[in-house]
Amino acid sequence: MKMTDMRVYIDKSNVKIYDDLQKITGADFHIIFFICVCLAVSRRADPQKLSKRIEKFWARTMTPTEWSCIYAIILEQNAMDLKSVENDENVILQMEAIANAGIDIITNDLLKEYIRRVDGIKSLYSNDNNGEAIKTLLYSLMADYIDRIEE
Amino acid sequence: MILKKMILDNFRQFQGQQEINFNTSTPSITIIYGTNGRGKTGIFRALIFCLFGEKSLAQDENINIKDINLVNTQALEKSDGKPVVAMVATTLVHENKTYEIIRKIRGLKEGSEIFEEGFELTLVKTDEQGNTAPPIKDKTTINEIIGNIFDPKIKDYFLFDGEKIERLTRADVQQKKTVAQGIKNLLNINDLENAINGMKSLLNNLNAQLKIHSQGKFAQVLNAIATTNKSMEDNQIKQETVSAQLDAAEKELRKYDGELDKINEIKHVITQRKALLAQEADLIETQSSRIDLLRSKLTGTAASLLMPIIVKVYSQLDTKKQTGEIPVQSKLDLIDKILKDHRCICGTTVMEGSCEYGLILKWKNRIVDSGLSDNALNLWRDLNAIIKETPGTIDSVHKALIDYDKNQIDVTQIHEQLKKISDQIDDSAEEKAKGFNQSRDKVNKDIGSYKNQVRVLEQEYQTLESKKVELTRQKEKLQEEEGIKDELHACAALATDTNEALNNIFNSFTEDIKKQLSDLASSAMKRLLDEEGKWSLKRIVVKNDYSLQVHDHRDEPFLANISAGQRQIVSLCFITALAQVATGKDRFEIPLFMDTPFGRLSLEHRENLIGFIPQICQQWIIMVTDTELTEKEWNFFRKVNCNCTFYKLSPLADGTTKVENIPVDEALTSIQAH
């Protein structure tokens, strides 16, 4: 739980989606990554191992809130064994697999109306300003939040 | 001549074939009623096009003729690039013979451009017995026949659009020209003018020869006369040049005024657009801050999805904290102190090697790494903060999203309003207005300068004329004294006398017509003006320079002081006087076609005009807008003892116009519907 700086990786197939998401929401990569993690955990999606790892951002850009949530996820998964969060490299490695599952939720559900396929490669496209994409994302996250509360 | 019928096919606003049957009783009124843009002037234009093949009207003086399209644009759009033929057929009766004139024009739309060309003219004549002659296709023959029925030179006194009525009230060069041309056309004195010019040229030649053959003082006088003549000719050339420049400048000024009027009409829309743009900028700025706020809440909102996990982990960390598992540093310090002091906090002695000592040592070794424990405590704190903050974050996101949506609706509405406004106005209207105003100021200065030049030249001409009279008198005196009586002198004297005689004939003709016009126009004015106007305005005068003047009750010039409505009355009086003089009858036999003539008239003036025109003309065709014809005016028409036909121009969904004949009894309902 030292919030160690390191490179955070995503799957090569999702590089374009991350770039487009950043473009249409104006949100930094660490936020997109964190949203992916939260969605995947919340919807109990199985972590997906990265087939080809591509560096995307520095872990130092993540906020203490994001780190705390990530540690909480690991602790919960490891019966509160504090040693499970001792090694940040391991923590991030696990999060990369979780976020990799989360990005599919964004593209297949939350922002599916923004998805275009050009030459078989998924991309997000929007004529609107950032506001509309952020709004859609937030409405979806809030709907999920209400679902979790009701559960 | 009586206009019987007009058929329009794909002409201007009139898509497909539509028909107007004019009232042919004598006297009669045919009213064509429609709001602005419905095609009243289109009907007027159709008649001018059909009879004379002309595309433009007086009101089009500032429009490039290429921009005037006669073929219906909707029909052109539907034709998919194929040519469309527009047609106007006019049926008229003259001296018991019926003439049907059919004129066609073909249009083609390529991209945004429309090309038009006239391609067919036909005239069918039916005599008193109803025998129809074979159609005539030859343009020259047809124009000759139309010319015999309706002399193109006098057509302008029967076909009046609002612009021409307005123009007659201006005290400018154009007005003088219109009046002068009208009088000259009425008199048909072109030949006389040619004779005067020829005689002037002959006289100049003879004087030049005399100069060569003369000596002494006589030669000097002749020389001076020749110089004066030359100066007078030069002066007239200069006057014509400056008048032409003045005419062009006044035309340009009217063009700028017209453009500025158009811009003024949309001024309130420009102001509205400015306000909307400012409002839009504010909303966009607010929206932008709201987007930043929403973006900053992404992490917090995403974290809310983990709330069950966060709460669970926090609770367990809290338990660890409660049980003393974390934090550990103080616990380690305490254990080290007990082991070092060999005394527990309860006072019991803990000796090294004792059972208690062994148990405490075992407890010490069980405690986790202290760094890890500190981090766990930090995590406990962070999770606690997240749990506390999340409801607030969710509430603020919810509120911001609602505000964002509401704001976005406002932005969309403003966008739509701005789009509508942009469709109505040109973005650069204000810039253009500035440019027009600058150009207008410049032209106005030029006009002032030209007017001044004309005044100076006129004074100069008068001086030269007086000088010439004096020199001619001297010449005659010298001729008498010196007994110069040779052939050349005799010729020159004869030419001078002839020139004077021709000028006298010209002047007496024009004087006579001017007097007739003045009398008829004044008489009409007395009938048309309201009580106050009748008292204050005495008569209309056609001045020597062909300008129109109105004299007040003291018989002093008063035109500059009369109201816009009175100006329009003066114009209408002059128009009717011209028509009366042209036909030589009190009630003229050519239809009087007027487009929107009531614009500036007061109710009393309108009533007077409606009562007056049927008394002097046998067929009155009048096109009026909804502001010119209300229930009140309609009642004036009903009071007039003559037959009336009513047509209404109604808009169709595609922007074209439908011509509807409304029974007179139902016309009032149509008028009231507006």
PDB file of N, CA, C and O in Angstrom, chain B residues 292-325:
ATOM      1  N   ASP B 292     -16.796  20.504 -16.565  1.00  0.00           N
ATOM      2  CA  ASP B 292     -15.588  20.332 -15.727  1.00  0.00           C
ATOM      3  C   ASP B 292     -15.954  19.711 -14.382  1.00  0.00           C
ATOM      4  O   ASP B 292     -15.268  18.824 -13.879  1.00  0.00           O
ATOM      5  N   LEU B 293     -17.075  20.206 -13.809  1.00  0.00           N
ATOM      6  CA  LEU B 293     -17.528  19.684 -12.521  1.00  0.00           C
ATOM      7  C   LEU B 293     -17.868  18.193 -12.649  1.00  0.00           C
ATOM      8  O   LEU B 293     -17.446  17.373 -11.829  1.00  0.00           O
ATOM      9  N   LEU B 294     -18.640  17.875 -13.724  1.00  0.00           N
ATOM     10  CA  LEU B 294     -19.039  16.479 -13.926  1.00  0.00           C
ATOM     11  C   LEU B 294     -17.805  15.585 -14.128  1.00  0.00           C
ATOM     12  O   LEU B 294     -17.731  14.478 -13.603  1.00  0.00           O
ATOM     13  N   ARG B 295     -16.842  16.110 -14.882  1.00  0.00           N
ATOM     14  CA  ARG B 295     -15.619  15.329 -15.142  1.00  0.00           C
ATOM     15  C   ARG B 295     -14.888  15.052 -13.820  1.00  0.00           C
ATOM     16  O   ARG B 295     -14.380  13.955 -13.604  1.00  0.00           O
ATOM     17  N   SER B 296     -14.881  16.059 -12.934  1.00  0.00           N
ATOM     18  CA  SER B 296     -14.166  15.899 -11.657  1.00  0.00           C
ATOM     19  C   SER B 296     -14.872  14.886 -10.748  1.00  0.00           C
ATOM     20  O   SER B 296     -14.290  14.426  -9.770  1.00  0.00           O
ATOM     21  N   LYS B 297     -16.139  14.580 -11.084  1.00  0.00           N
ATOM     22  CA  LYS B 297     -16.893  13.653 -10.240  1.00  0.00           C
ATOM     23  C   LYS B 297     -16.846  12.222 -10.774  1.00  0.00           C
ATOM     24  O   LYS B 297     -17.492  11.331 -10.205  1.00  0.00           O
ATOM     25  N   LEU B 298     -16.132  12.003 -11.887  1.00  0.00           N
ATOM     26  CA  LEU B 298     -16.105  10.659 -12.473  1.00  0.00           C
ATOM     27  C   LEU B 298     -15.531   9.630 -11.494  1.00  0.00           C
ATOM     28  O   LEU B 298     -16.112   8.567 -11.290  1.00  0.00           O
ATOM     29  N   THR B 299     -14.388   9.962 -10.873  1.00  0.00           N
ATOM     30  CA  THR B 299     -13.743   9.018  -9.957  1.00  0.00           C
ATOM     31  C   THR B 299     -14.647   8.715  -8.772  1.00  0.00           C
ATOM     32  O   THR B 299     -14.872   7.541  -8.428  1.00  0.00           O
ATOM     33  N   GLY B 300     -15.216   9.764  -8.175  1.00  0.00           N
ATOM     34  CA  GLY B 300     -16.068   9.588  -7.000  1.00  0.00           C
ATOM     35  C   GLY B 300     -17.287   8.732  -7.329  1.00  0.00           C
ATOM     36  O   GLY B 300     -17.699   7.880  -6.525  1.00  0.00           O
ATOM     37  N   THR B 301     -17.882   9.011  -8.541  1.00  0.00           N
ATOM     38  CA  THR B 301     -19.087   8.252  -8.918  1.00  0.00           C
ATOM     39  C   THR B 301     -18.728   6.792  -9.179  1.00  0.00           C
ATOM     40  O   THR B 301     -19.463   5.878  -8.779  1.00  0.00           O
ATOM     41  N   ALA B 302     -17.580   6.574  -9.848  1.00  0.00           N
ATOM     42  CA  ALA B 302     -17.155   5.196 -10.115  1.00  0.00           C
ATOM     43  C   ALA B 302     -16.883   4.479  -8.790  1.00  0.00           C
ATOM     44  O   ALA B 302     -17.272   3.318  -8.607  1.00  0.00           O
ATOM     45  N   ALA B 303     -16.279   5.197  -7.863  1.00  0.00           N
ATOM     46  CA  ALA B 303     -15.960   4.592  -6.554  1.00  0.00           C
ATOM     47  C   ALA B 303     -17.227   4.161  -5.829  1.00  0.00           C
ATOM     48  O   ALA B 303     -17.209   3.188  -5.047  1.00  0.00           O
ATOM     49  N   SER B 304     -18.338   4.894  -6.111  1.00  0.00           N
ATOM     50  CA  SER B 304     -19.587   4.548  -5.418  1.00  0.00           C
ATOM     51  C   SER B 304     -20.040   3.128  -5.760  1.00  0.00           C
ATOM     52  O   SER B 304     -20.745   2.491  -4.984  1.00  0.00           O
ATOM     53  N   LEU B 305     -19.627   2.637  -6.956  1.00  0.00           N
ATOM     54  CA  LEU B 305     -19.999   1.273  -7.344  1.00  0.00           C
ATOM     55  C   LEU B 305     -19.364   0.238  -6.405  1.00  0.00           C
ATOM     56  O   LEU B 305     -19.837  -0.884  -6.294  1.00  0.00           O
ATOM     57  N   LEU B 306     -18.261   0.645  -5.776  1.00  0.00           N
ATOM     58  CA  LEU B 306     -17.538  -0.298  -4.905  1.00  0.00           C
ATOM     59  C   LEU B 306     -17.997  -0.190  -3.453  1.00  0.00           C
ATOM     60  O   LEU B 306     -17.364  -0.743  -2.547  1.00  0.00           O
ATOM     61  N   MET B 307     -19.075   0.558  -3.255  1.00  0.00           N
ATOM     62  CA  MET B 307     -19.478   0.864  -1.886  1.00  0.00           C
ATOM     63  C   MET B 307     -19.622  -0.377  -1.006  1.00  0.00           C
ATOM     64  O   MET B 307     -19.110  -0.381   0.132  1.00  0.00           O
ATOM     65  N   PRO B 308     -20.285  -1.450  -1.465  1.00  0.00           N
ATOM     66  CA  PRO B 308     -20.390  -2.630  -0.575  1.00  0.00           C
ATOM     67  C   PRO B 308     -19.014  -3.144  -0.151  1.00  0.00           C
ATOM     68  O   PRO B 308     -18.813  -3.478   1.024  1.00  0.00           O
ATOM     69  N   ILE B 309     -18.051  -3.168  -1.092  1.00  0.00           N
ATOM     70  CA  ILE B 309     -16.692  -3.646  -0.783  1.00  0.00           C
ATOM     71  C   ILE B 309     -16.009  -2.685   0.178  1.00  0.00           C
ATOM     72  O   ILE B 309     -15.400  -3.083   1.176  1.00  0.00           O
ATOM     73  N   ILE B 310     -16.124  -1.414  -0.138  1.00  0.00           N
ATOM     74  CA  ILE B 310     -15.465  -0.395   0.689  1.00  0.00           C
ATOM     75  C   ILE B 310     -15.981  -0.459   2.126  1.00  0.00           C
ATOM     76  O   ILE B 310     -15.191  -0.448   3.094  1.00  0.00           O
ATOM     77  N   VAL B 311     -17.300  -0.568   2.246  1.00  0.00           N
ATOM     78  CA  VAL B 311     -17.901  -0.611   3.588  1.00  0.00           C
ATOM     79  C   VAL B 311     -17.403  -1.856   4.333  1.00  0.00           C
ATOM     80  O   VAL B 311     -17.027  -1.780   5.519  1.00  0.00           O
ATOM     81  N   LYS B 312     -17.381  -2.976   3.605  1.00  0.00           N
ATOM     82  CA  LYS B 312     -16.955  -4.232   4.227  1.00  0.00           C
ATOM     83  C   LYS B 312     -15.497  -4.135   4.704  1.00  0.00           C
ATOM     84  O   LYS B 312     -15.168  -4.453   5.863  1.00  0.00           O
ATOM     85  N   VAL B 313     -14.606  -3.679   3.823  1.00  0.00           N
ATOM     86  CA  VAL B 313     -13.186  -3.593   4.154  1.00  0.00           C
ATOM     87  C   VAL B 313     -12.974  -2.603   5.291  1.00  0.00           C
ATOM     88  O   VAL B 313     -12.214  -2.851   6.224  1.00  0.00           O
ATOM     89  N   TYR B 314     -13.694  -1.503   5.191  1.00  0.00           N
ATOM     90  CA  TYR B 314     -13.563  -0.477   6.234  1.00  0.00           C
ATOM     91  C   TYR B 314     -13.965  -1.075   7.588  1.00  0.00           C
ATOM     92  O   TYR B 314     -13.272  -0.893   8.591  1.00  0.00           O
ATOM     93  N   SER B 315     -15.085  -1.805   7.607  1.00  0.00           N
ATOM     94  CA  SER B 315     -15.569  -2.376   8.874  1.00  0.00           C
ATOM     95  C   SER B 315     -14.524  -3.317   9.464  1.00  0.00           C
ATOM     96  O   SER B 315     -14.256  -3.277  10.687  1.00  0.00           O
ATOM     97  N   GLN B 316     -13.938  -4.129   8.600  1.00  0.00           N
ATOM     98  CA  GLN B 316     -12.967  -5.094   9.118  1.00  0.00           C
ATOM     99  C   GLN B 316     -11.696  -4.405   9.601  1.00  0.00           C
ATOM    100  O   GLN B 316     -11.114  -4.791  10.624  1.00  0.00           O
ATOM    101  N   LEU B 317     -11.300  -3.355   8.863  1.00  0.00           N
ATOM    102  CA  LEU B 317     -10.131  -2.584   9.324  1.00  0.00           C
ATOM    103  C   LEU B 317     -10.438  -1.918  10.657  1.00  0.00           C
ATOM    104  O   LEU B 317      -9.596  -1.834  11.555  1.00  0.00           O
ATOM    105  N   ASP B 318     -11.677  -1.470  10.753  1.00  0.00           N
ATOM    106  CA  ASP B 318     -12.093  -0.797  11.980  1.00  0.00           C
ATOM    107  C   ASP B 318     -12.039  -1.773  13.151  1.00  0.00           C
ATOM    108  O   ASP B 318     -11.584  -1.411  14.250  1.00  0.00           O
ATOM    109  N   THR B 319     -12.493  -3.018  12.915  1.00  0.00           N
ATOM    110  CA  THR B 319     -12.443  -4.033  13.963  1.00  0.00           C
ATOM    111  C   THR B 319     -10.993  -4.264  14.379  1.00  0.00           C
ATOM    112  O   THR B 319     -10.661  -4.324  15.569  1.00  0.00           O
ATOM    113  N   LYS B 320     -10.107  -4.399  13.359  1.00  0.00           N
ATOM    114  CA  LYS B 320      -8.679  -4.595  13.643  1.00  0.00           C
ATOM    115  C   LYS B 320      -8.168  -3.449  14.501  1.00  0.00           C
ATOM    116  O   LYS B 320      -7.369  -3.628  15.412  1.00  0.00           O
ATOM    117  N   LYS B 321      -8.664  -2.278  14.160  1.00  0.00           N
ATOM    118  CA  LYS B 321      -8.211  -1.110  14.899  1.00  0.00           C
ATOM    119  C   LYS B 321      -8.713  -1.184  16.343  1.00  0.00           C
ATOM    120  O   LYS B 321      -7.973  -0.911  17.283  1.00  0.00           O
ATOM    121  N   GLN B 322     -10.015  -1.576  16.448  1.00  0.00           N
ATOM    122  CA  GLN B 322     -10.622  -1.682  17.788  1.00  0.00           C
ATOM    123  C   GLN B 322      -9.896  -2.735  18.644  1.00  0.00           C
ATOM    124  O   GLN B 322      -9.684  -2.521  19.834  1.00  0.00           O
ATOM    125  N   THR B 323      -9.508  -3.839  17.982  1.00  0.00           N
ATOM    126  CA  THR B 323      -8.866  -4.928  18.741  1.00  0.00           C
ATOM    127  C   THR B 323      -7.387  -4.665  18.946  1.00  0.00           C
ATOM    128  O   THR B 323      -6.669  -5.495  19.512  1.00  0.00           O
ATOM    129  N   GLY B 324      -6.940  -3.580  18.408  1.00  0.00           N
ATOM    130  CA  GLY B 324      -5.552  -3.212  18.650  1.00  0.00           C
ATOM    131  C   GLY B 324      -4.575  -3.821  17.675  1.00  0.00           C
ATOM    132  O   GLY B 324      -3.366  -3.682  17.826  1.00  0.00           O
ATOM    133  N   GLU B 325      -5.067  -4.465  16.661  1.00  0.00           N
ATOM    134  CA  GLU B 325      -4.129  -5.033  15.672  1.00  0.00           C
ATOM    135  C   GLU B 325      -3.471  -3.909  14.880  1.00  0.00           C
ATOM    136  O   GLU B 325      -2.343  -4.047  14.432  1.00  0.00           O
TER     137      GLU B 325
END
